[in-house]
mmCIF file of C-alpha atoms in Angstrom:
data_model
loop_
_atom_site.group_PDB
_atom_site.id
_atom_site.type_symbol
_atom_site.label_atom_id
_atom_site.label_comp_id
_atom_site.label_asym_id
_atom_site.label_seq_id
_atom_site.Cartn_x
_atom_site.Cartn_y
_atom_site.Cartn_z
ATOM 1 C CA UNK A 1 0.000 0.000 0.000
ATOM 2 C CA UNK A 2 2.789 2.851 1.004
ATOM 3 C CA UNK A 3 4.676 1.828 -2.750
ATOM 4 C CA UNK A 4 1.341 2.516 -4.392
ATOM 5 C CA UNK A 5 0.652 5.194 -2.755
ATOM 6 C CA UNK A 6 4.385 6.647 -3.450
ATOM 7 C CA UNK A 7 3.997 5.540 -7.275
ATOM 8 C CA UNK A 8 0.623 7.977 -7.383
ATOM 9 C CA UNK A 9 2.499 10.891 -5.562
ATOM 10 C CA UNK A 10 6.168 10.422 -7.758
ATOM 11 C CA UNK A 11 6.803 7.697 -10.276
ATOM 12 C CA UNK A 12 9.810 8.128 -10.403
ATOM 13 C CA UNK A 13 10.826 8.004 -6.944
ATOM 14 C CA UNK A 14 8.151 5.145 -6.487
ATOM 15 C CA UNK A 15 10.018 3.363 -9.014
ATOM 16 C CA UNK A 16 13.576 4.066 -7.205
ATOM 17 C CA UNK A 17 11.942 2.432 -4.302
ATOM 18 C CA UNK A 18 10.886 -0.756 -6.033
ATOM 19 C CA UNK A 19 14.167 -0.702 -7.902
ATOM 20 C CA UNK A 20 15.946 -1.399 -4.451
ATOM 21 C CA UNK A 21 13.807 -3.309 -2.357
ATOM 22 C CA UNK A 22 14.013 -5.369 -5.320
ATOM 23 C CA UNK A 23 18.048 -5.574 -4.745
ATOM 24 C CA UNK A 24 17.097 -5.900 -0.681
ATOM 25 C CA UNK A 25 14.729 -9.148 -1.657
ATOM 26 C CA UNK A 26 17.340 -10.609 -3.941
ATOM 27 C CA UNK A 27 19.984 -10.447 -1.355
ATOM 28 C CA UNK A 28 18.139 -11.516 1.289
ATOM 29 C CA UNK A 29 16.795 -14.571 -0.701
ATOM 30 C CA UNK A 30 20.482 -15.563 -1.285
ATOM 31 C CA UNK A 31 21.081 -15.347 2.599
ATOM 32 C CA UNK A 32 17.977 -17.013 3.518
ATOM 33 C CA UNK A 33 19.336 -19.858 1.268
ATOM 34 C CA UNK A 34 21.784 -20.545 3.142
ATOM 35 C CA UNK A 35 20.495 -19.845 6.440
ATOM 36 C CA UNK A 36 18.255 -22.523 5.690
ATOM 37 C CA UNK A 37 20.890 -25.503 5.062
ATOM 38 C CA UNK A 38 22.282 -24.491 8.131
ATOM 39 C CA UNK A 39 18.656 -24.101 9.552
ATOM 40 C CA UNK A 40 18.818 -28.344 8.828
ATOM 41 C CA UNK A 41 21.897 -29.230 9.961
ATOM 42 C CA UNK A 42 20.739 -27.727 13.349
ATOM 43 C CA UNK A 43 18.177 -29.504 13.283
ATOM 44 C CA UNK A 44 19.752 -32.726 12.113
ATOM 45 C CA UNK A 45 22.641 -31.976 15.139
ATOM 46 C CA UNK A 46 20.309 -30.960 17.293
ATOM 47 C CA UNK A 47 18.244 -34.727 17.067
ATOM 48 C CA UNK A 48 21.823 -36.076 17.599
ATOM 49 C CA UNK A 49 22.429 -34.395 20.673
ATOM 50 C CA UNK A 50 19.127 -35.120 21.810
ATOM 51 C CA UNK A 51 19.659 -38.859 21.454
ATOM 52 C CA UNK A 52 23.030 -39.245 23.256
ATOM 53 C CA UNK A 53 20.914 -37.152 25.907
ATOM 54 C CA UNK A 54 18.126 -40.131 25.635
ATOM 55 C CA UNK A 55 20.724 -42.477 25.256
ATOM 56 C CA UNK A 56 22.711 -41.175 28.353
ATOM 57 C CA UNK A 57 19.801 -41.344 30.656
ATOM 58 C CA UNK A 58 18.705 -44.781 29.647
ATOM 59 C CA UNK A 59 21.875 -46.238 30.350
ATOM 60 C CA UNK A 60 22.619 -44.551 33.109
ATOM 61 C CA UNK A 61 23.032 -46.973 35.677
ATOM 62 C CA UNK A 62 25.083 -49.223 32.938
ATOM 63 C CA UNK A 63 26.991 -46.493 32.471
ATOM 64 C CA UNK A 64 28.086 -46.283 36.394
ATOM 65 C CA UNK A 65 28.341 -49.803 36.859
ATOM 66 C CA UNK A 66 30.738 -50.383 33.545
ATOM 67 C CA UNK A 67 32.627 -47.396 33.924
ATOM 68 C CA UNK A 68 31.795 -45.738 31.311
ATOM 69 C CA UNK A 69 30.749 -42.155 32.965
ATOM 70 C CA UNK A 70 33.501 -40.380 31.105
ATOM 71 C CA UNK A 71 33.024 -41.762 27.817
ATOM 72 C CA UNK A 72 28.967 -40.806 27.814
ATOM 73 C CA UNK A 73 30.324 -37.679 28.909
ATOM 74 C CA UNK A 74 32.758 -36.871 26.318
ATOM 75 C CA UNK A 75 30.094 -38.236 23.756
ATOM 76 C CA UNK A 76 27.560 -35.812 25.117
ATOM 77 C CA UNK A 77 29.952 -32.774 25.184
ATOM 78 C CA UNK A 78 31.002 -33.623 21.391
ATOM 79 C CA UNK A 79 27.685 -33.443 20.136
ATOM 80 C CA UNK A 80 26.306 -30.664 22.151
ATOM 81 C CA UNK A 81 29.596 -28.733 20.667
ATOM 82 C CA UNK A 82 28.630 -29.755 16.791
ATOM 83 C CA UNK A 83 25.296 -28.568 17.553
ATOM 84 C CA UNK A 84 26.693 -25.173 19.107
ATOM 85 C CA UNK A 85 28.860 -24.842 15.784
ATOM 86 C CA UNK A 86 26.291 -24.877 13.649
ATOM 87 C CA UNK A 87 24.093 -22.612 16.021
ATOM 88 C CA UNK A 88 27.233 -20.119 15.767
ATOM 89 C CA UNK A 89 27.535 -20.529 11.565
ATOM 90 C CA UNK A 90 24.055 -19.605 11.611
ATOM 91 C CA UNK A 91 23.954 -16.681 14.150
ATOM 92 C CA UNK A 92 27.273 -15.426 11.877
ATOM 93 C CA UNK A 93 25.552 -15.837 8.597
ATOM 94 C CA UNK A 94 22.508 -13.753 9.893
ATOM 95 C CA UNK A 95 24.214 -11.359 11.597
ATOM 96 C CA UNK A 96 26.150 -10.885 8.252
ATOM 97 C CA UNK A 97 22.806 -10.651 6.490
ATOM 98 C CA UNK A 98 21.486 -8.469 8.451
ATOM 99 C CA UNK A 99 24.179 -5.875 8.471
ATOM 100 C CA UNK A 100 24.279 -5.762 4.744
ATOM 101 C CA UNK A 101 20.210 -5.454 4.453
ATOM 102 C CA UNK A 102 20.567 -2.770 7.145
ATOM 103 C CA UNK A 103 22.990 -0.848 4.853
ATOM 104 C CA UNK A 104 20.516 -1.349 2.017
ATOM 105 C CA UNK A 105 17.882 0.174 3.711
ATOM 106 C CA UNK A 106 19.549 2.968 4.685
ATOM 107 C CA UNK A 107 20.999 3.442 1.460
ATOM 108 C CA UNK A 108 17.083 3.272 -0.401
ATOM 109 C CA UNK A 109 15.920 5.996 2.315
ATOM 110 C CA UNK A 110 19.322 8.029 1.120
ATOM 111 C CA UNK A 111 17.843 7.713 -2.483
ATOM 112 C CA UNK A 112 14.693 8.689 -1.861
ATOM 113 C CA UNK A 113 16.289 12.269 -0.208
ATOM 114 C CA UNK A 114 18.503 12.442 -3.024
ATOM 115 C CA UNK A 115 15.749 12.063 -6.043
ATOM 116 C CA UNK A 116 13.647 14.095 -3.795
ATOM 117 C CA UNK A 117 15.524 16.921 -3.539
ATOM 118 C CA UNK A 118 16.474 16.348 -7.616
ATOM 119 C CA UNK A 119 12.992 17.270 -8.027
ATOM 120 C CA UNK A 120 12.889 19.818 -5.306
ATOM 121 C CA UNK A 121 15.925 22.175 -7.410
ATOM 122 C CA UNK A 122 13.756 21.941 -10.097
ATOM 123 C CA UNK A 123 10.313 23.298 -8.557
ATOM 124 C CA UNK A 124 8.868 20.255 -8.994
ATOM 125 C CA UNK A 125 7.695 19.433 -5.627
ATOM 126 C CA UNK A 126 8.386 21.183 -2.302
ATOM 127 C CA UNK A 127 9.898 20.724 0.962
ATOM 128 C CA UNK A 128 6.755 19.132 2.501
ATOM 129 C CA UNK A 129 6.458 16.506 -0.183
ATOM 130 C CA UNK A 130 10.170 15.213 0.824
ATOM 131 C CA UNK A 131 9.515 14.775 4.356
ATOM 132 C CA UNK A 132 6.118 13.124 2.987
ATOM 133 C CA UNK A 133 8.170 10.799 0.860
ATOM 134 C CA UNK A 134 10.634 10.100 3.753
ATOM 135 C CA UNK A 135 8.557 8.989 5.906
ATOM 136 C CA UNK A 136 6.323 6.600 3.394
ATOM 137 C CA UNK A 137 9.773 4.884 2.754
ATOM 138 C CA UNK A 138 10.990 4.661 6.486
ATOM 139 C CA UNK A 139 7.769 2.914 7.189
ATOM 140 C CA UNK A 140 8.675 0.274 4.789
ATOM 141 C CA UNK A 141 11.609 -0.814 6.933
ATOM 142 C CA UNK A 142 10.252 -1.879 10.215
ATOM 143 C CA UNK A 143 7.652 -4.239 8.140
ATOM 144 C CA UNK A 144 10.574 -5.555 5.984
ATOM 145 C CA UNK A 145 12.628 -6.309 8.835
ATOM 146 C CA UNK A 146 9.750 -8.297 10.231
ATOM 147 C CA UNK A 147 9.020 -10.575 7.576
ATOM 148 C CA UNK A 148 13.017 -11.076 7.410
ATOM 149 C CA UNK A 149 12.564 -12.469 11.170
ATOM 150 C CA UNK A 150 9.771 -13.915 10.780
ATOM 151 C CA UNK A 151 10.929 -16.241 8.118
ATOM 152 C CA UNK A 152 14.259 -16.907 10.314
ATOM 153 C CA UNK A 153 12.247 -17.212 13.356
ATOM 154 C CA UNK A 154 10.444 -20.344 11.445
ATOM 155 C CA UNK A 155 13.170 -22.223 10.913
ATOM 156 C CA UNK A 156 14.582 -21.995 14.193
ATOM 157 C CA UNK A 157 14.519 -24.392 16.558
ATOM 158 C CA UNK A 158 14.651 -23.952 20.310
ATOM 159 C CA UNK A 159 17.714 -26.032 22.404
ATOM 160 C CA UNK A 160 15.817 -28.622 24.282
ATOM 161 C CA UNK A 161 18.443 -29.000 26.583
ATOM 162 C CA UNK A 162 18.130 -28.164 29.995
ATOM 163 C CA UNK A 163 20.315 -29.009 33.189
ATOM 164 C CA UNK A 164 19.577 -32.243 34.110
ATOM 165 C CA UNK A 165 19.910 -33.183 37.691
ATOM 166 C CA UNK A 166 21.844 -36.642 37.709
ATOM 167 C CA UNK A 167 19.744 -38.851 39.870
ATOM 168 C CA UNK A 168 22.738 -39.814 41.529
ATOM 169 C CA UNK A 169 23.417 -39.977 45.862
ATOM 170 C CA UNK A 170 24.108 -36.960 47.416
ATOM 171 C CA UNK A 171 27.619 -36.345 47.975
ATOM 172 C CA UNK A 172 28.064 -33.557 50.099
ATOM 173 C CA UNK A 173 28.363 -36.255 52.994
ATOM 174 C CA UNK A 174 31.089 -38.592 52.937
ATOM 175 C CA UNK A 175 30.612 -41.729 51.431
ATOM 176 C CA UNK A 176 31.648 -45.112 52.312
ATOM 177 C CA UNK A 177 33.096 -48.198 50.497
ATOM 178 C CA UNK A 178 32.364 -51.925 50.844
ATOM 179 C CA UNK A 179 34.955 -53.750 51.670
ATOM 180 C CA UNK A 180 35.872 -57.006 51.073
ATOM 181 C CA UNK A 181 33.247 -59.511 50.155
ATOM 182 C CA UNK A 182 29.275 -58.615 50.623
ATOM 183 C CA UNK A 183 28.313 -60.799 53.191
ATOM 184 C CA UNK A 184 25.357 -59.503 54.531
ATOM 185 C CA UNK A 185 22.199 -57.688 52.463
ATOM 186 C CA UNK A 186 19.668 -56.925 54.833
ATOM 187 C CA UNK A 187 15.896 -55.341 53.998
ATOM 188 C CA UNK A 188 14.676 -54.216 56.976
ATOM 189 C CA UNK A 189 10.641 -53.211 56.848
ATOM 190 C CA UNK A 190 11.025 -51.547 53.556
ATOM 191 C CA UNK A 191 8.026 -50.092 51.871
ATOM 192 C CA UNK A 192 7.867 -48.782 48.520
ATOM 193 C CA UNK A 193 5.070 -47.724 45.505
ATOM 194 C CA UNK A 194 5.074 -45.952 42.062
ATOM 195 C CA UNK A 195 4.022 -42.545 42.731
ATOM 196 C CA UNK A 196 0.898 -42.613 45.002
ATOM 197 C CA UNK A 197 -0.418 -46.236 44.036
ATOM 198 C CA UNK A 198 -0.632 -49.088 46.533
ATOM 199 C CA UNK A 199 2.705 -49.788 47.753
ATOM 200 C CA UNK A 200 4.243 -52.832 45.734
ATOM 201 C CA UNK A 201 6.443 -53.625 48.298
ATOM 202 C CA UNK A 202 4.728 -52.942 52.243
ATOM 203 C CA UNK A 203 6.853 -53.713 55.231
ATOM 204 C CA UNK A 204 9.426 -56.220 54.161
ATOM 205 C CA UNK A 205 12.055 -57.745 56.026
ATOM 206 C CA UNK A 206 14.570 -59.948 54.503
ATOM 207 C CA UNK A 207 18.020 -61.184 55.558
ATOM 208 C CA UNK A 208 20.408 -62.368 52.435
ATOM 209 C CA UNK A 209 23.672 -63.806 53.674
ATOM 210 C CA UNK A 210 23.895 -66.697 50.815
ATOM 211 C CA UNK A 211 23.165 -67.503 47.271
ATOM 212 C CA UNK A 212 19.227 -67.115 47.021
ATOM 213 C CA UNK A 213 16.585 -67.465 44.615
ATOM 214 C CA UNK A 214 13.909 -64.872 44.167
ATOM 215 C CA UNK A 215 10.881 -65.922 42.757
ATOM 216 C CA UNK A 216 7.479 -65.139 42.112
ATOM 217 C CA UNK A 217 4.728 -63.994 40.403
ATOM 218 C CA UNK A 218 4.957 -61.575 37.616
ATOM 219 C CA UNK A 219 4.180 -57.780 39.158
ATOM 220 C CA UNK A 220 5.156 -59.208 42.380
ATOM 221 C CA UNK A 221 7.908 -57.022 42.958
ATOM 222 C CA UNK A 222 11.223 -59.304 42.151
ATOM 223 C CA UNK A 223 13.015 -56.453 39.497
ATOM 224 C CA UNK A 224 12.210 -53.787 41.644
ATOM 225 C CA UNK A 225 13.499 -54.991 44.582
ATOM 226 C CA UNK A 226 16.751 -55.444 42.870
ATOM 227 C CA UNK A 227 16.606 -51.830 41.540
ATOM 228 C CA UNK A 228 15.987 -50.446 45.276
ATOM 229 C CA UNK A 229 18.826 -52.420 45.859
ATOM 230 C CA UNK A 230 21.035 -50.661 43.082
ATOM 231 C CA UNK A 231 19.725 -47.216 44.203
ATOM 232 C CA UNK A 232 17.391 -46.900 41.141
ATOM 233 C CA UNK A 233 14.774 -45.054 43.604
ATOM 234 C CA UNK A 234 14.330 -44.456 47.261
ATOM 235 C CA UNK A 235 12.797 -46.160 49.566
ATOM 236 C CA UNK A 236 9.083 -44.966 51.385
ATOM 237 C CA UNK A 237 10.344 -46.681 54.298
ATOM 238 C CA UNK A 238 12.986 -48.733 55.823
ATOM 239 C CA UNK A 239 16.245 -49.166 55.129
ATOM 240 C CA UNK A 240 18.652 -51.309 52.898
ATOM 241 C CA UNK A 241 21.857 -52.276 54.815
ATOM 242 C CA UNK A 242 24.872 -53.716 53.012
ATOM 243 C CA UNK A 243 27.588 -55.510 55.720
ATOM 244 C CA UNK A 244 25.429 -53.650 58.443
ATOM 245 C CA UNK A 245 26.400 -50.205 56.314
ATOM 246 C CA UNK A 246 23.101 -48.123 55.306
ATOM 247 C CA UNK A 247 22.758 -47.797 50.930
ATOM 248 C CA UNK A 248 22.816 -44.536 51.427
ATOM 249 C CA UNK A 249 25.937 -44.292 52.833
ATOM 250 C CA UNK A 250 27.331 -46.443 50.459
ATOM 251 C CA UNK A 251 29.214 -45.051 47.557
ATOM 252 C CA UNK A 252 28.032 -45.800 44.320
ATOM 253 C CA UNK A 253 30.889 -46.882 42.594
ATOM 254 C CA UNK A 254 32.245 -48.820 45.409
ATOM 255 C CA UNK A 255 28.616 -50.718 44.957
ATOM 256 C CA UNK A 256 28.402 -51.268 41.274
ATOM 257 C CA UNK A 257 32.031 -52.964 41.969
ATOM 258 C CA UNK A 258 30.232 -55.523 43.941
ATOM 259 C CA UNK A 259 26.686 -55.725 42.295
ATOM 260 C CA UNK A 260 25.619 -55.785 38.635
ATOM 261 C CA UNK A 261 22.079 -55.496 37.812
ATOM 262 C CA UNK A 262 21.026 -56.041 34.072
ATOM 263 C CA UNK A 263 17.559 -55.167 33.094
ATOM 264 C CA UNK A 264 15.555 -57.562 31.512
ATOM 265 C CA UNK A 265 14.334 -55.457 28.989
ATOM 266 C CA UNK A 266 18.470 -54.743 26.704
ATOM 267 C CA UNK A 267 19.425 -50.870 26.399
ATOM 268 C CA UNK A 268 22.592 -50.506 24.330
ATOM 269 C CA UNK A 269 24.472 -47.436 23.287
ATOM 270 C CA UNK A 270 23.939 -45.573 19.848
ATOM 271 C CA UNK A 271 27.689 -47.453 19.267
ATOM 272 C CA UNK A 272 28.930 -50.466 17.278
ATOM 273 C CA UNK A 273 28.006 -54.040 18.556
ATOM 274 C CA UNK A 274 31.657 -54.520 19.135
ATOM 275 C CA UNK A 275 31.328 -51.554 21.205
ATOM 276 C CA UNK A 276 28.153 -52.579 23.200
ATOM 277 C CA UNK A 277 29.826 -56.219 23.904
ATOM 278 C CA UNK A 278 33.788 -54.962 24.850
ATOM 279 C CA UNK A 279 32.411 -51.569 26.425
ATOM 280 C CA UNK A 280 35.996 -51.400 28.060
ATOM 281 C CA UNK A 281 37.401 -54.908 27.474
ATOM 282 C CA UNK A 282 39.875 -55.589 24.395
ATOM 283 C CA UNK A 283 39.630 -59.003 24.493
ATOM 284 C CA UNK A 284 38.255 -59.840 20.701
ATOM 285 C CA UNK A 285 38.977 -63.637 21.264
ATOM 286 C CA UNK A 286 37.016 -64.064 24.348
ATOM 287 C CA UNK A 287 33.801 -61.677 22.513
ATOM 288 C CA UNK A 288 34.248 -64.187 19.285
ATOM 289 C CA UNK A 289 34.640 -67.545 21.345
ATOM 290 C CA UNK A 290 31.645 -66.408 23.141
ATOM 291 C CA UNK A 291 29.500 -65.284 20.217
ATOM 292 C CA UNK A 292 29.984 -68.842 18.491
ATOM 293 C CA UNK A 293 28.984 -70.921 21.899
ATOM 294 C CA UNK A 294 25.885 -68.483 21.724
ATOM 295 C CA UNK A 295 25.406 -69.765 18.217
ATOM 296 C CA UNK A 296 26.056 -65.842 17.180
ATOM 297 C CA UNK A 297 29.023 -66.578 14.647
ATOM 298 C CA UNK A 298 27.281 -64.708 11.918
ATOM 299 C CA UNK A 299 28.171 -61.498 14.234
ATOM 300 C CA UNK A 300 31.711 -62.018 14.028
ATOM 301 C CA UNK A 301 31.825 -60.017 10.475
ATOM 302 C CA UNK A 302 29.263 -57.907 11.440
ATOM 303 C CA UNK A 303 31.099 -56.044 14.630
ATOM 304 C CA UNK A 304 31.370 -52.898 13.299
ATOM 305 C CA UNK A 305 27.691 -52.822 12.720
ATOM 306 C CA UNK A 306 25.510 -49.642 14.694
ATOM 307 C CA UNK A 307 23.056 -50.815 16.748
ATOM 308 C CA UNK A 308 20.355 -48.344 18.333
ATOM 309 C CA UNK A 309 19.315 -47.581 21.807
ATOM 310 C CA UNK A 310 16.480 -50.273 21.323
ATOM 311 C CA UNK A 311 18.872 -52.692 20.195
ATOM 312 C CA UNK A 312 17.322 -52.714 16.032
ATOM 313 C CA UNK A 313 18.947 -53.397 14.024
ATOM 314 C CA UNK A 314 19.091 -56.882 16.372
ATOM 315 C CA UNK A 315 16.110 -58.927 16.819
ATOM 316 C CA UNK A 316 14.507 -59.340 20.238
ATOM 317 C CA UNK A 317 16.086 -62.488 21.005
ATOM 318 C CA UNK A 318 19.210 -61.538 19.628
ATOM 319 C CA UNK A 319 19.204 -58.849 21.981
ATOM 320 C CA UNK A 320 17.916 -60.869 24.756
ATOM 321 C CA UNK A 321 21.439 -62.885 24.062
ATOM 322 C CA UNK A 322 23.898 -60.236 23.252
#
């Protein structure tokens, strides 16, 4: 509407006007072209880093019990660093765009003054009808720099990252370490639930001070009184006492020395299967003597293979066995 009504008042300077916000869209076309690959590899990054954050979380306790803190670390701080990079290229690239559109812009309200006052040394139009056409063109700007942001601000996508809080004990208290053998696991009147359900688990006591077998029906509470165990959750009531030593006491590496728990349902790393069986271990003989008394040989050429958090490519048994 303002260009029309500038091309009623002064063709000519009406025409100036199209002539370079014509040169403003072009440029800004070229930048937005390449604003938008990087737009995708943020994007693309950004699902990345939002996987090893899945995939960090999931194996969490494997992660503690193997070792392997450092290396989910480092994995996590690599990828949130690509996806920072490309978050910088971006920023740069706009920033860049914007600067050069800015100069633009002030460069097309600098024409209109100049053809303006043209026309003004030759009688043609007056002082009033300058600061007329000034103004129509300034108004152009803010809208123009709106739709420029509003096309970046479509592409964009926010960081879903926030700080997570590990779920990890408390360490402003020092912790303790078992030592020597476990002898003694003792339960005594625990009570736990899921949220604000019936508790699962109500008052139990239990002694363990030899090999036992737990059994019973499923729901009945078998896995999750291993995962108490592990520190997975915390207890309602009670307390868990390891060599007469309260679990929360007890210093978490010290206890995934002594205890593994593997869940019956497989979570692997986004990593090679070589990497998901070995985890720290080099010893390839052992993983391919192994594989063919599981009746896995096939695996052996198939090592380097990338296997998901959900264990696909694998099938479930296969991951049941791996």
């Amino acid at each position: 509407g303002i260009i029309m009504a500038l091309l009623i008042f002064s063709f000519q300077i009406g025409l100036s006007v199209i002539v370079i916000l014509s040169i403003i869209a072009l440029v800004v076309l070229n930048g937005m072209k390449k604003l938008n690959e990087l737009n995708k590899k943020i994007i693309s990054s950004q699902e990345e880093m939002n996987q090893g954050y899945l995939e960090y979380l999931k194996n969490f306790y494997n992660s503690h019990q193997f070792f392997l803190k450092q290396f989910t670390k480092e994995k996590i701080n690599f990828l949130f660093d690509e996806y920072n990079l490309n978050v910088y290229w971006r920023d740069k690239n706009l920033n860049s765009l914007n600067v050069v559109s800015e100069i633009l812009i002030q460069g097309l309200s600098f024409l209109v003054v100049l053809v303006a006052c043209y026309y003004y040394k030759q009688g043609k139009i007056n002082v009033g009808d300058i600061v007329f056409f000034y103004m129509l063109t300034t108004y152009l700007i803010e809208p123009l720099f709106n739709f420029i942001a509003l096309v970046f601000e479509k592409d964009e996508v926010k960081i879903l990252y926030e700080r997570y809080k590990e779920v990890i004990p408390d360490k402003s208290g020092r912790k303790l370490k078992i030592k020597g053998h476990i002898r003694e696991i003792k339960f005594d009147h625990i009570t736990y639930s899921y949220g604000y359900k019936e508790p699962i688990i109500e008052h139990l006591d239990l002694v363990i001070n030899s090999s036992l077998w737990l059994k019973g029906d499923t729901g009945a509470g078998k896995s999750t009184l291993l995962k108490l165990l592990m520190k997975h959750d915390d207890l309602i009531k009670g307390n868990i006492l390891i060599n007469g030593v309260s679990l929360t006491r007890i210093d978490s590496s010290s206890l995934y020395r002594k205890i593994i728990y593997i869940d019956k349902e497989p979570i692997f790393y986004q990593e090679s299967l070589k990497f998901n069986l070995l985890l720290k271990n080099n010893n390839q003989r052992l993983l391919e003597k192994l594989l063919r008394e599981f009746g896995l040989e096939n695996f052996i050429d198939k090592l380097e293979m990338m296997i998901e958090i959900d264990g696909k490519p694998l099938s479930s048994g296969q991951r049941q066995i791996m």
